[in-house]
Steps between C-alpha positions, in 0.01 A plus 500: 500500500789734577650448153162554338471837674861582407433417134188715504695793645775462237237471228334818626834689493569373148146597399549857626836528322353369174200727532712813538705406192195426286317813617804706399514332157126527435497861618740572216282314246134584561214493743336209317786256563513601864127435544530160328786410731303616805198289404714189444663543840163567663342180365813305593474629858131410516581150371771458763264623770235241405763226464646559845156541652365168373810280495695626802421633840431868451665652805528860605843547340369394160207741525735788587731397213230516232343809652833685482555395138158633398546824693847545347363451149218745563738767629740451208211519252366828640849648524555407137174665391582805713842532331341474155247772581769719659740464206268488199158618619172319443552482123741209543228285661231574241468264202497711185 
């Protein structure tokens, strides 16, 4: 059980590192790619949540883990939108 928790913590650190890199890359490309990436990660997190809930004992640590991931993604998403509006105005978000 200890090694399972250790692997989850390392996976979470790797996930954060990968997310920062991909957010930087997609910020340079376009908003569309960033939103696609965010949706893929979101559905992956929901799948993991259901998997751990049904096939393993869903303890308090696991709930906090998934809650923090979702909160982190929400904060990053709104910061990204805020940066786009601050830099380019609302015209960048409107489909023309």
